[in-house]
Short mmCIF file of C-alpha atoms and ligand atoms in Angstrom, two decimals:
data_model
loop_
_atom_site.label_atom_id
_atom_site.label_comp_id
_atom_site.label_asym_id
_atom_site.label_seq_id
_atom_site.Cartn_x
_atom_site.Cartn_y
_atom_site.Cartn_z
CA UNK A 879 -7.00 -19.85 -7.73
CA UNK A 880 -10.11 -21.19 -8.67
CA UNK A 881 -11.59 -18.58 -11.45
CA UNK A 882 -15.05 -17.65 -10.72
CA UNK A 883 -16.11 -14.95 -13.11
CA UNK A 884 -19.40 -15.73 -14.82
CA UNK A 885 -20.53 -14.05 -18.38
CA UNK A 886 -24.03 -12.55 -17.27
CA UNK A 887 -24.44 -10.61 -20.59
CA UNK A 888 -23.14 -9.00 -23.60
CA UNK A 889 -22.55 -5.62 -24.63
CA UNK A 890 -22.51 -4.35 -28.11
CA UNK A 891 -19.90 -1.84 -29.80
CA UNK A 892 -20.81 -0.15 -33.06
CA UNK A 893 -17.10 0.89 -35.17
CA UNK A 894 -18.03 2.52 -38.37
CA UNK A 895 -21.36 1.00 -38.82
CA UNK A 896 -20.05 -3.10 -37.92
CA UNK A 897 -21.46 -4.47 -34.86
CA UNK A 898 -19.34 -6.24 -32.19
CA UNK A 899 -20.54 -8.54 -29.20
CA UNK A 900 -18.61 -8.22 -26.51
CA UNK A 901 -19.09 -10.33 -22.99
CA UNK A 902 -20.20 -8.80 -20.01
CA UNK A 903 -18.51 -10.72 -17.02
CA UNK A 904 -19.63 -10.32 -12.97
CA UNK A 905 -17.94 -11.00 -9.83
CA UNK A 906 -19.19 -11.49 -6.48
CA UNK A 907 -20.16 -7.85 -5.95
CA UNK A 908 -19.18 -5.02 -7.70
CA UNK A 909 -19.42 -3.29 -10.94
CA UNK A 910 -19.64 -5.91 -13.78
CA UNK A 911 -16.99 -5.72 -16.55
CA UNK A 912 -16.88 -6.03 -20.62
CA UNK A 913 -14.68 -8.30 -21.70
CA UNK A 914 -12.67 -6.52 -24.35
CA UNK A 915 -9.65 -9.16 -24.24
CA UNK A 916 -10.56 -9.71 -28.38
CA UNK A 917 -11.16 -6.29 -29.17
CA UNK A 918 -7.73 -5.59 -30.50
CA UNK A 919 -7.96 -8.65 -32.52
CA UNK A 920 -11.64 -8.47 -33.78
CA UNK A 921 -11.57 -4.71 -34.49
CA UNK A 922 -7.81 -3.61 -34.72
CA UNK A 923 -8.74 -0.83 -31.94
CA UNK A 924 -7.80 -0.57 -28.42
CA UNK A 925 -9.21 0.59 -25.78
CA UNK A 926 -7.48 4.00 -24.16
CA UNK A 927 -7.61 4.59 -20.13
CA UNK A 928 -4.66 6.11 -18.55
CA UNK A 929 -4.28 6.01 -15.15
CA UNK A 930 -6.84 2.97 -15.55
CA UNK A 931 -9.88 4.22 -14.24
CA UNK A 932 -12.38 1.76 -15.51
CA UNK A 933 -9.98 -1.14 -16.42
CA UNK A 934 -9.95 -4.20 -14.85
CA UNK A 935 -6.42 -5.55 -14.53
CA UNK A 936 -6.96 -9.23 -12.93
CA UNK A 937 -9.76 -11.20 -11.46
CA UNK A 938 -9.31 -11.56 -7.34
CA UNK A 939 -10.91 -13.23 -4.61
CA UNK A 940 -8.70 -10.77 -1.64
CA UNK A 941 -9.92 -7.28 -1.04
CA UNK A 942 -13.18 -5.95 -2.12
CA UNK A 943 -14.01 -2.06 -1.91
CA UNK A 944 -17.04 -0.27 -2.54
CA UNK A 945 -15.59 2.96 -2.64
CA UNK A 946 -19.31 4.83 -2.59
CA UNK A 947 -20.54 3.26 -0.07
CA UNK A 948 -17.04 3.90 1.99
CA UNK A 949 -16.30 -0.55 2.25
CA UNK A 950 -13.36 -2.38 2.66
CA UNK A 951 -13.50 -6.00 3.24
CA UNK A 952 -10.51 -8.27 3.00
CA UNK A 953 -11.87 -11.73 2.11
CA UNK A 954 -15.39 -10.57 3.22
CA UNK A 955 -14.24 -9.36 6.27
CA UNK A 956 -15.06 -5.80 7.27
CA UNK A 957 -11.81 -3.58 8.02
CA UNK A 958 -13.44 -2.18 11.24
CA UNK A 959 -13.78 -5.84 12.41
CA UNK A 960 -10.81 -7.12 11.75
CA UNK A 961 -8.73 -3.95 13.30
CA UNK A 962 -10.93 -4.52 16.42
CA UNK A 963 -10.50 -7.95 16.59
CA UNK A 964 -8.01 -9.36 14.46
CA UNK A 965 -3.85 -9.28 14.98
CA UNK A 966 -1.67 -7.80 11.53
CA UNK A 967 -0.20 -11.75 11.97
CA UNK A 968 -4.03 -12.72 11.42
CA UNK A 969 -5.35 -10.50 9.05
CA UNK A 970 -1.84 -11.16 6.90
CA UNK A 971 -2.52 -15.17 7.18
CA UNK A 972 -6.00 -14.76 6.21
CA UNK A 973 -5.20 -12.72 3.18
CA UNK A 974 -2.61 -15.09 1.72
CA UNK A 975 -4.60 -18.18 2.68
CA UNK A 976 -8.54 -16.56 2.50
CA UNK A 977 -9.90 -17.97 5.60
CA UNK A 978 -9.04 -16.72 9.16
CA UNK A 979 -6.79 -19.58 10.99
CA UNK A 980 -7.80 -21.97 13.22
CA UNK A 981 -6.39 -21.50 16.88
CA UNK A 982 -3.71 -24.29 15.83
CA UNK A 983 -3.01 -22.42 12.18
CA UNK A 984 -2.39 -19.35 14.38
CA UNK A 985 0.05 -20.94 15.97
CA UNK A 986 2.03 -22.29 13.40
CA UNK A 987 1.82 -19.61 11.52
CA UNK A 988 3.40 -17.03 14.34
CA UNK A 989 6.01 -19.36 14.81
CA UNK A 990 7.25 -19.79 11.46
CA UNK A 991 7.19 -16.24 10.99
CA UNK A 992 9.07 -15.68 13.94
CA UNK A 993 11.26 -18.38 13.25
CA UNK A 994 12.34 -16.21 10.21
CA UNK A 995 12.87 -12.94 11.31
CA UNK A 996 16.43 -12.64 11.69
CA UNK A 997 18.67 -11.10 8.94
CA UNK A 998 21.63 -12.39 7.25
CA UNK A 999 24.42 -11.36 9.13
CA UNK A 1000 25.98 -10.04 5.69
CA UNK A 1001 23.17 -8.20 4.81
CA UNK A 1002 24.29 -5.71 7.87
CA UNK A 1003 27.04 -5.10 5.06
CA UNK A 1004 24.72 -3.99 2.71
CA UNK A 1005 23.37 -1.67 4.53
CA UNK A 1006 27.13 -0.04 5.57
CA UNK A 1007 27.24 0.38 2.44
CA UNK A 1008 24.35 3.32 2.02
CA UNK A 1009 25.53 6.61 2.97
CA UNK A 1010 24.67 7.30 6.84
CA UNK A 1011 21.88 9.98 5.66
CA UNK A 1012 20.33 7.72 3.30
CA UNK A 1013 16.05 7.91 3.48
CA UNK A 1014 14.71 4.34 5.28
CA UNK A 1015 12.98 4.00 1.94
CA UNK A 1016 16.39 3.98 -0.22
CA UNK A 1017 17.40 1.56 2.17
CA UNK A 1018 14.30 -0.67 2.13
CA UNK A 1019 13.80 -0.92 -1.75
CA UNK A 1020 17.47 -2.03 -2.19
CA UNK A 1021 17.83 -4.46 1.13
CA UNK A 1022 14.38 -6.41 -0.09
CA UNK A 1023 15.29 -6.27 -3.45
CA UNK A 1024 18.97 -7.51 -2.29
CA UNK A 1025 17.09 -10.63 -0.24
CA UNK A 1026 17.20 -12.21 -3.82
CA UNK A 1027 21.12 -12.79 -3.67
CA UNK A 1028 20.65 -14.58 0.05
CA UNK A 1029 17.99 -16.90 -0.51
CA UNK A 1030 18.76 -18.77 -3.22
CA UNK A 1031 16.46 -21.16 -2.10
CA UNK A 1032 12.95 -19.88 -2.67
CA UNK A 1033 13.35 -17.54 -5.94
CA UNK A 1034 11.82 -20.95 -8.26
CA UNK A 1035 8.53 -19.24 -8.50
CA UNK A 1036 6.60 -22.60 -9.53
CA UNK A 1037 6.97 -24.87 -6.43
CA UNK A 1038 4.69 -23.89 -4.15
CA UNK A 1039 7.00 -24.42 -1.25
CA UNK A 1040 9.68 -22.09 -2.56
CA UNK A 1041 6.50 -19.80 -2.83
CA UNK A 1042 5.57 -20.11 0.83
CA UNK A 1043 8.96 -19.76 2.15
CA UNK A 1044 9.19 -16.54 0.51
CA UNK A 1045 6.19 -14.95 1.69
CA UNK A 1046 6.81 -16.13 4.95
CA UNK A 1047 10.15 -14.54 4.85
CA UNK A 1048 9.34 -11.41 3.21
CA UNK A 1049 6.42 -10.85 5.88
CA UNK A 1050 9.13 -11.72 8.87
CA UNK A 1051 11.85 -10.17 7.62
CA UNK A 1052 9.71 -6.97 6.23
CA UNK A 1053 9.64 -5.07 10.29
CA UNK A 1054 13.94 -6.36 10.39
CA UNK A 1055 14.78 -4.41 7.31
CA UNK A 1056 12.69 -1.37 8.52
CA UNK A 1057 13.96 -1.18 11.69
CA UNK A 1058 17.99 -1.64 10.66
CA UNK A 1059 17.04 1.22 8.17
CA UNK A 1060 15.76 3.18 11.00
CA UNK A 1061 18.81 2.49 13.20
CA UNK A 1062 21.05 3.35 10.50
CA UNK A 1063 19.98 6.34 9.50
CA UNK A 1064 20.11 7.32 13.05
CA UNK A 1065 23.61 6.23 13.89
CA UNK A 1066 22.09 3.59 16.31
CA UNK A 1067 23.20 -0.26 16.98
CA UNK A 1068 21.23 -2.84 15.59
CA UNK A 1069 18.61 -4.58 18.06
CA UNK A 1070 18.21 -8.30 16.93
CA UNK A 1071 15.06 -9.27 17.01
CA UNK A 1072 12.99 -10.91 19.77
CA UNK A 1073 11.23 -13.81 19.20
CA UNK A 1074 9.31 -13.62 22.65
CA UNK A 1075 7.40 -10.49 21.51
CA UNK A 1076 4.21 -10.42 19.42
CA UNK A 1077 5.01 -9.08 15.14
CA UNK A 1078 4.60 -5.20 16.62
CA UNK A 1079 6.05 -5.33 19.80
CA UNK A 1080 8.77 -6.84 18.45
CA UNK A 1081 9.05 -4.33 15.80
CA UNK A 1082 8.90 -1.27 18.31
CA UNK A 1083 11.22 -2.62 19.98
CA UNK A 1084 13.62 -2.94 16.76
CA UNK A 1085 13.30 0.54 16.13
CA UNK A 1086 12.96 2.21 19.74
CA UNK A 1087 15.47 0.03 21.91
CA UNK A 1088 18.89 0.76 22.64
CA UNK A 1089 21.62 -1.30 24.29
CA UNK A 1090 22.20 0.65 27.36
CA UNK A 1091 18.68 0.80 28.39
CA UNK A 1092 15.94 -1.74 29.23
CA UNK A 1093 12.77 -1.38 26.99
CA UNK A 1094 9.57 -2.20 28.25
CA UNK A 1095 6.66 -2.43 25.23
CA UNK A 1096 3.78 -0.24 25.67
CA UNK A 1097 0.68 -2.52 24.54
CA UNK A 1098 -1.47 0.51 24.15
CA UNK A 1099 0.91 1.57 21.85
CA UNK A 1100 1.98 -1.79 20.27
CA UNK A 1101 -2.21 -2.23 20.03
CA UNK A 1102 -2.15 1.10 17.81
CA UNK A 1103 0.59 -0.10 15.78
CA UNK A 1104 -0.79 -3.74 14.85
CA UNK A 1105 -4.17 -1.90 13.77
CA UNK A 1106 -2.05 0.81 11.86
CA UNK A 1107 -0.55 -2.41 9.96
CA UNK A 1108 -4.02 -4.13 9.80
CA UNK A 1109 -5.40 -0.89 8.23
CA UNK A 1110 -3.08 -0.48 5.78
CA UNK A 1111 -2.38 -4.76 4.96
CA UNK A 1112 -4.31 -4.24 1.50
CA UNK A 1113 -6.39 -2.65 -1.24
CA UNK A 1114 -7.11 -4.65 -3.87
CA UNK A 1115 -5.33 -3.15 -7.16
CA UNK A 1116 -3.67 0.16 -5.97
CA UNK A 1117 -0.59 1.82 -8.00
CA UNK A 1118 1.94 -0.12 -5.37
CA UNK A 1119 -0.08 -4.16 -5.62
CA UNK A 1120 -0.41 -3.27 -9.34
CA UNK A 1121 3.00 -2.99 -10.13
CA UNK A 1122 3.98 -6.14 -7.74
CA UNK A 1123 1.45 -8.05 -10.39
CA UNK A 1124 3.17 -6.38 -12.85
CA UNK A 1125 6.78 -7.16 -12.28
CA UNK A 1126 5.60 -10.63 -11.58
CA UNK A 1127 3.92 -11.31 -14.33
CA UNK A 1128 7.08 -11.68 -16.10
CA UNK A 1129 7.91 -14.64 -13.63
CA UNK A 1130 10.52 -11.73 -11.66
CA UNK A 1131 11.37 -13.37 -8.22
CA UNK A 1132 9.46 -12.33 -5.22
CA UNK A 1133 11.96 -10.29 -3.66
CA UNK A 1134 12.05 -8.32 -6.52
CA UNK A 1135 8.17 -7.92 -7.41
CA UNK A 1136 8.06 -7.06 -3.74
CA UNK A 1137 10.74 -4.07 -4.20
CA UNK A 1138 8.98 -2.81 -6.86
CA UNK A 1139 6.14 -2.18 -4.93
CA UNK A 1140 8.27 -0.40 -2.42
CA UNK A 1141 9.12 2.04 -5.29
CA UNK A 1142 5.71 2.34 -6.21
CA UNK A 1143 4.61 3.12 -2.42
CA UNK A 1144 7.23 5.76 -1.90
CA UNK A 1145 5.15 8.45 -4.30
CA UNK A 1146 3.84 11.06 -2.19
CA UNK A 1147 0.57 10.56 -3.87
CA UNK A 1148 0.37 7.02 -2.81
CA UNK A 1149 2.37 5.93 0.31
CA UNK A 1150 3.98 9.17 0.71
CA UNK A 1151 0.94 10.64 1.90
CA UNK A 1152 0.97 10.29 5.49
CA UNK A 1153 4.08 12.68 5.23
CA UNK A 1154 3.11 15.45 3.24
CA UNK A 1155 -0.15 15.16 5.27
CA UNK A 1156 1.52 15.93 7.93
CA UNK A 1157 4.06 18.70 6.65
CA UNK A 1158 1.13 19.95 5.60
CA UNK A 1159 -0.68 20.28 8.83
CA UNK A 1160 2.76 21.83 10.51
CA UNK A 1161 2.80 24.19 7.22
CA UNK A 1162 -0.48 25.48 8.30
CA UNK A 1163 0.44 25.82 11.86
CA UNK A 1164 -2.55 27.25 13.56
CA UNK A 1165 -6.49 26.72 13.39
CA UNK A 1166 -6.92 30.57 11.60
CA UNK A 1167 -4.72 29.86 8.63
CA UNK A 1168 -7.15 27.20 7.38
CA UNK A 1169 -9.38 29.10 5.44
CA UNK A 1170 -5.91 29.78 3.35
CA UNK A 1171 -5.25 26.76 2.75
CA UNK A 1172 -8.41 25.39 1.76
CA UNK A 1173 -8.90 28.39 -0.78
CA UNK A 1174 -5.35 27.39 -2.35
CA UNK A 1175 -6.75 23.47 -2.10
CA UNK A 1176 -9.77 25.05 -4.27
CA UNK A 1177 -7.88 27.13 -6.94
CA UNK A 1178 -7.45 25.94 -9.93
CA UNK A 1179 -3.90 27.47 -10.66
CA UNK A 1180 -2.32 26.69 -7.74
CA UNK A 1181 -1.08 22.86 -7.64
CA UNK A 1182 -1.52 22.72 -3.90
CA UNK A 1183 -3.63 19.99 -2.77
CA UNK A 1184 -4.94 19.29 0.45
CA UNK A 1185 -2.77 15.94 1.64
CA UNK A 1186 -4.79 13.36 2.99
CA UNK A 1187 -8.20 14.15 1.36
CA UNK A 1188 -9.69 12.40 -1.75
CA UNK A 1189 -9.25 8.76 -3.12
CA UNK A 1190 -9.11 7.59 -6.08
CA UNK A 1191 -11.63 4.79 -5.06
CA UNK A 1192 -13.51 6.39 -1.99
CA UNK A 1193 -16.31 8.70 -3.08
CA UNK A 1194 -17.09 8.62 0.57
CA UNK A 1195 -15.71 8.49 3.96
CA UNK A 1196 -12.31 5.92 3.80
CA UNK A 1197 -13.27 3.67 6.54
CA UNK A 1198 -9.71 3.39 7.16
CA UNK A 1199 -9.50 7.23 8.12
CA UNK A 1200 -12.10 5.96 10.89
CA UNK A 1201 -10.65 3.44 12.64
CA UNK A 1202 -6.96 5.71 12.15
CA UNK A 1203 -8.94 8.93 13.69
CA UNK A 1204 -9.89 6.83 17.19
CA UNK A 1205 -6.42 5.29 16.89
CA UNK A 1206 -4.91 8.62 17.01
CA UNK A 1207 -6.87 9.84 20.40
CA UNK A 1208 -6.34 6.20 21.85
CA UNK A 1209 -2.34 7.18 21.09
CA UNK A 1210 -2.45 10.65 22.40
CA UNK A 1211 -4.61 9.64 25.43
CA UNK A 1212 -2.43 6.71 26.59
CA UNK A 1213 1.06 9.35 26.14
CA UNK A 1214 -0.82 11.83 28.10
CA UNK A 1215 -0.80 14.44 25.05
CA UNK A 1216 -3.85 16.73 26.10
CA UNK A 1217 -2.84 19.33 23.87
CA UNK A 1218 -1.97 18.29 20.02
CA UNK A 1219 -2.30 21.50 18.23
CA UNK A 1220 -1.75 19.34 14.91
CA UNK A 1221 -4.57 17.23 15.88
CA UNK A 1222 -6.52 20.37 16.62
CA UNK A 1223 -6.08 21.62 13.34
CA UNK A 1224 -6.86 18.31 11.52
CA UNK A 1225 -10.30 18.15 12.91
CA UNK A 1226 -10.81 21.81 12.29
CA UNK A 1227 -9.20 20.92 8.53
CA UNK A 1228 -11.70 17.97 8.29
CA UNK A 1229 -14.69 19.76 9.53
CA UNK A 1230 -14.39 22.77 6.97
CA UNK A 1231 -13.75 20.32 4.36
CA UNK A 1232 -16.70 18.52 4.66
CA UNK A 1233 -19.09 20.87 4.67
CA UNK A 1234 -17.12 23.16 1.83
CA UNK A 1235 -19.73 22.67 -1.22
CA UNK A 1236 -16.05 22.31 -3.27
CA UNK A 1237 -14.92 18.85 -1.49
CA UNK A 1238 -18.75 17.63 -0.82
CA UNK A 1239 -19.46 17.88 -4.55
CA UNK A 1240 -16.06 16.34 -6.01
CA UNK A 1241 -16.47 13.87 -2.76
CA UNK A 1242 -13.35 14.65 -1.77
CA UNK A 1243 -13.29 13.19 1.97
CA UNK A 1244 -10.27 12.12 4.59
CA UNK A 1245 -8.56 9.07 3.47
CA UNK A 1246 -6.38 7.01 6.06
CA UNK A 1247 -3.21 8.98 5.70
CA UNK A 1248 -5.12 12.16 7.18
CA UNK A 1249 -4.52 11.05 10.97
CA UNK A 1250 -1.79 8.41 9.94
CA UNK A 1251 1.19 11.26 10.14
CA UNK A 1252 -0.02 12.38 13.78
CA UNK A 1253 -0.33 8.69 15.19
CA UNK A 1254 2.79 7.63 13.40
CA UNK A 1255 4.81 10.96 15.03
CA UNK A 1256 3.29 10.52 18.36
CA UNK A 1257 4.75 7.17 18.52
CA UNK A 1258 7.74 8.64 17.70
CA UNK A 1259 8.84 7.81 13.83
CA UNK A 1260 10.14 10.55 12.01
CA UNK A 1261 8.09 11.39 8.95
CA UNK A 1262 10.60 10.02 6.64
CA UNK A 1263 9.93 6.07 8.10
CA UNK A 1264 5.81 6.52 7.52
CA UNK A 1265 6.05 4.92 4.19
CA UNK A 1266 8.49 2.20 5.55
CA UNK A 1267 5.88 1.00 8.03
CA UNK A 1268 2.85 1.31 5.13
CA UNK A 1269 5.43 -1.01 3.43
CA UNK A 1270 5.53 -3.02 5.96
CA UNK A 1271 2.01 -3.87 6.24
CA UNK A 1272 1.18 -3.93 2.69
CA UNK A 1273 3.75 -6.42 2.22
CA UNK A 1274 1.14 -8.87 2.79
CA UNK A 1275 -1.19 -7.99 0.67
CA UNK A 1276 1.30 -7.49 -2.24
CA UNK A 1277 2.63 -11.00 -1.37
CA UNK A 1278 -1.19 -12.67 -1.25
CA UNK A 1279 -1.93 -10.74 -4.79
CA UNK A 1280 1.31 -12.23 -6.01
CA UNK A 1281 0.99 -15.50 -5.26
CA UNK A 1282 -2.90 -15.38 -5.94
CA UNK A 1283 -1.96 -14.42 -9.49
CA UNK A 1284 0.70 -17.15 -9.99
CA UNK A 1285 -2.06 -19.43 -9.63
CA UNK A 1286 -4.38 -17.62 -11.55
CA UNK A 1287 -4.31 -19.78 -15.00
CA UNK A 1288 -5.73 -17.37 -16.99
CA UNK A 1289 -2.60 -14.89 -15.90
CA UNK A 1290 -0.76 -13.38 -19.15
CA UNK A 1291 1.94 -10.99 -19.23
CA UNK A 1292 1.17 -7.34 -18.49
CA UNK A 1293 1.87 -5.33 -21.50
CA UNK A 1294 -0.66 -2.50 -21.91
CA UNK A 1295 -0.61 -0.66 -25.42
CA UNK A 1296 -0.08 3.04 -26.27
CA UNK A 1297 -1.87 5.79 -28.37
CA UNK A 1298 1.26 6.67 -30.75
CA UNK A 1299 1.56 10.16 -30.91
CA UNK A 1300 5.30 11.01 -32.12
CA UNK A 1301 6.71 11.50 -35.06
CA UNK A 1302 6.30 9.15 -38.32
CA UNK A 1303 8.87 7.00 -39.55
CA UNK A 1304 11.69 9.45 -41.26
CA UNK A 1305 14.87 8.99 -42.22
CA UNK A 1306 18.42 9.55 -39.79
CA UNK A 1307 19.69 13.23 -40.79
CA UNK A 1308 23.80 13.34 -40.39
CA UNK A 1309 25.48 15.62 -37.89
CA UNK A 1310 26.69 17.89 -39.97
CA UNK A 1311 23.11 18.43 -41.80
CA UNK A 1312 21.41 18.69 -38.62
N1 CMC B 2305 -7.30 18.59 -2.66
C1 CMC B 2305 -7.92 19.41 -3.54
N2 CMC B 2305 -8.49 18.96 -4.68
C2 CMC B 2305 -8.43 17.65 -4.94
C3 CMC B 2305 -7.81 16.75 -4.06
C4 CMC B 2305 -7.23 17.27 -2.89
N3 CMC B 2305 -6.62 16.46 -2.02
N4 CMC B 2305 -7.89 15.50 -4.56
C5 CMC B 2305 -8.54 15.60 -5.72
N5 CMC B 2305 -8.88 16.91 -5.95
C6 CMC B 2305 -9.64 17.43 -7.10
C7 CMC B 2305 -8.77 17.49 -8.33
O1 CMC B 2305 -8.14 18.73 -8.47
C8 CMC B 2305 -9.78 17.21 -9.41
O2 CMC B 2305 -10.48 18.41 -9.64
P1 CMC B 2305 -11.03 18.78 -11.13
O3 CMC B 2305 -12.02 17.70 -11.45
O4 CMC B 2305 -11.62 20.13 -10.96
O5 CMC B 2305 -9.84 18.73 -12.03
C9 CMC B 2305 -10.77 16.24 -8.78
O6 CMC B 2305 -10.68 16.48 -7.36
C10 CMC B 2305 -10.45 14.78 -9.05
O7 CMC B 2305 -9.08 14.56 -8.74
P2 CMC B 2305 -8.15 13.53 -9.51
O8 CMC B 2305 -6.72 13.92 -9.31
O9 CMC B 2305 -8.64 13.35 -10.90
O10 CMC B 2305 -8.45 12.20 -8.70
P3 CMC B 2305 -7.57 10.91 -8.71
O11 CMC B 2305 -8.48 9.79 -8.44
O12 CMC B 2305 -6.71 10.84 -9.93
O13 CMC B 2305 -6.58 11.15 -7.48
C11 CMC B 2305 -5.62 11.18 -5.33
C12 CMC B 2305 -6.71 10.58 -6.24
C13 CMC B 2305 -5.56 10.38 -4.02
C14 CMC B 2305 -4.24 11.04 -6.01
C15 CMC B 2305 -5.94 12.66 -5.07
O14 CMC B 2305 -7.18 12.78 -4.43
C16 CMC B 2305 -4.86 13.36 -4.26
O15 CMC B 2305 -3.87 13.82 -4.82
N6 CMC B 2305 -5.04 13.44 -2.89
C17 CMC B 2305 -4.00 13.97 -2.03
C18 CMC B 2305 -2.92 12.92 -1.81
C19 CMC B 2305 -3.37 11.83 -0.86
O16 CMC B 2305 -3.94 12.08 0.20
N7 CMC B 2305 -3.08 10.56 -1.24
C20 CMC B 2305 -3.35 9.41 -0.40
C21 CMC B 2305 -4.28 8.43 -1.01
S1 CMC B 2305 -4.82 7.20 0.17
C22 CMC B 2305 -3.43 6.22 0.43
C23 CMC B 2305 -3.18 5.26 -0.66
O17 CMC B 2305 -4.09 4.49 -1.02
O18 CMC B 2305 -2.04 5.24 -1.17
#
């Protein structure tokens, strides 16, 4: 990567009466940053920011949001163009390479990720070996992490071609995995992949196919599903793509950095989302019982959160939760469901929420997991595969951030510091005196 951050000023930080000149370094677009890489060093002090709301982690040239303005671009591009226009295969080759491909790039690049879809046949060992009730995500953190036994050939993390084999892999393998994991945990066969289908109808087909019977792909509904994977392809330096640049900046293989995002992802405040969202919505049942909820949302002692609302980014609406919202009647509309009384009550949900003076004023508005659940169920995946598929997708954009950061020269070691607050140094007290 080609660093492009320019020093447009400096800021100055008074400690006990000494001055300090600090940098103040711009992007593109955004908020500008101070460069406090020397602090520690110039004034023994660090800087303190947990949950690192106004840290910068990394320089990136990927995804760009302007979270009050409600903006999501990946290289420039706007979401709501890209999930009208683009294809997941795409929008996943333009985030690891930066430009969209040429018709001859797209090409290429849908066969060699075809070409790599299959499985090792001995990784359908590995997964007899998870109990038949295990959660797709169990399954899906240990399988990709597990891809690092099988392909000895692409963990050397400085050639490039090692590099691009294992992206390319990861991304084709990525809807395999999820799909055996779904078929597992459902006492189904396997269904091999077929190469003749586009990325998502090959992946519904994975996970909804069954020997005895001949499956025909739906492209209304394989449409929904390759802009549910363009939606959720990336977000610049979220808890999951943080701790992927975390894990690799130790040089960890790919497979690995790649799992730990997986374990990131599978927080219900993160990934986990979509399902609570939509527990949530069955929890509350019918339109009348709203009022309830949003009062608990409101109270102060009561932990109970309304799922799907608020972002730590978005101070506006997600533009995500747009595009997912005329997914979702696209989805209903092309199953025939006239009468979603989920749906009914997440409009209702998002219309008192909106105007409640509570939400408005701590901006809390619907993010993209809000209608996620209810397009995801209608489809037919059981609440506990949501975060498999958001997995899926983001699987790109964890593997462009990766790789974007292995060829970022300026890339240390992540290794944040601490605010000490146990006990001193004392000395060991026997058993017996304890
Ligand atoms: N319902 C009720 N109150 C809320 C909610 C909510 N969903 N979200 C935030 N608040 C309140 C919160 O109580 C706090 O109030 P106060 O200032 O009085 O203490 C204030 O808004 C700020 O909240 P915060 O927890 O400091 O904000 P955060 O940026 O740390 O958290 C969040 C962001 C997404 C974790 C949070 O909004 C949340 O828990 N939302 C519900 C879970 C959810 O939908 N997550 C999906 C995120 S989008 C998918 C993804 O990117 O992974």
């Amino acid at each position: 990567m080609e660093n492009k951050i320019k020093k447009t000023g400096m800021a100055q930080l008074i400690i006990d009466g000494k001055t300090y000149d600090l940098p103040i370094l711009s992007g593109a677009v955004g908020p500008s940053a101070i460069d406090v890489r020397a602090l520690y060093k110039d004034t023994d002090h660090f800087t303190f920011d947990t949950g690192f709301t106004s840290t910068c982690s990394t320089e990136s040239q990927i995804t760009y949001i302007d979270g009050d303005k409600g903006i999501l671009l990946y290289r420039g591009y706007p979401i709501e163009q890209l999930a009208e226009h683009s294809t997941f295969l795409e929008t996943a080759y333009l985030l690891m390479n930066g430009e969209l491909p040429t018709a001859t790039q797209s090409v290429e690049f849908s066969n060699t990720i075809t070409n790599h879809t299959m499985l090792h046949e001995q990784i359908e060992r590995f997964f007899n070996g998870f109990r038949r009730d295990a959660h797709p995500m169990a399954m899906l953190c240990g399988t990709v992490g597990g891809l690092s036994a099988f392909y000895h050939d692409s963990l050397d993390i400085e050639d490039n071609a090692q590099r691009d084999i294992s992206m390319h892999r990861l991304i084709a393998k990525m809807p395999t995995i999820a799909a055996r994991a779904y078929k597992y945990s459902i006492g189904q066969p396997t269904i091999y992949p077929d190469n003749s289908l586009s990325y998502s109808e090959n992946f519904l087909k994975m996970c909804f196919a069954v020997p005895a019977e001949k499956y025909e792909v739906n492209p209304v509904i394989a449409d929904a599903m390759d802009k549910i994977f363009i939606l959720h392809a990336d977000h610049e330096q979220n808890a999951s793509t943080s701790t992927v640049r975390l894990a690799g900046s130790s040089g960890a293989n790919p497979y690995a950095c790649i799992a730990a995002g997986v374990a990131c992802l599978w927080g219900p405040s993160h990934g986990g989302a979509n399902e609570a969202c939509l527990k949530m919505l069955n929890e509350i049942g019918t339109v009348d019982r709203i009022p309830e909820f949003v009062a608990r949302a409101k109270d102060r002692n009561d932990p109970f959160r309304l799922m799907g609302f608020g972002h730590r980014v978005y101070k506006n609406y997600d533009p995500r939760a747009k595009v997912m919202q005329k997914t979702c009647h696209a989805v209903l509309g092309e199953l025939g469901i006239k009468d979603s009384p989920i749906l009914d009550i997440a409009m209702e949900l998002e219309k008192i929420a909106l105007n409640d003076p509570y939400f408005v004023e701590k901006k809390l508005y619907p993010n993209v997991d809000f209608y996620s659940g209810i397009v995801l169920s209608a489809l037919g995946f059981p609440t506990s595969m949501f975060t498999v598929l958001f997995a899926l997708a983001r699987t790109s954009g964890w593997i462009s951030q990766w790789n974007e950061m292995l060829e970022d020269s300026t890339q240390r070691i992540g290794r944040p510091r601490q605010l000490y607050t146990g006990a001193t140094a004392r000395d060991y007290v026997p058993i017996g005196k304890r």
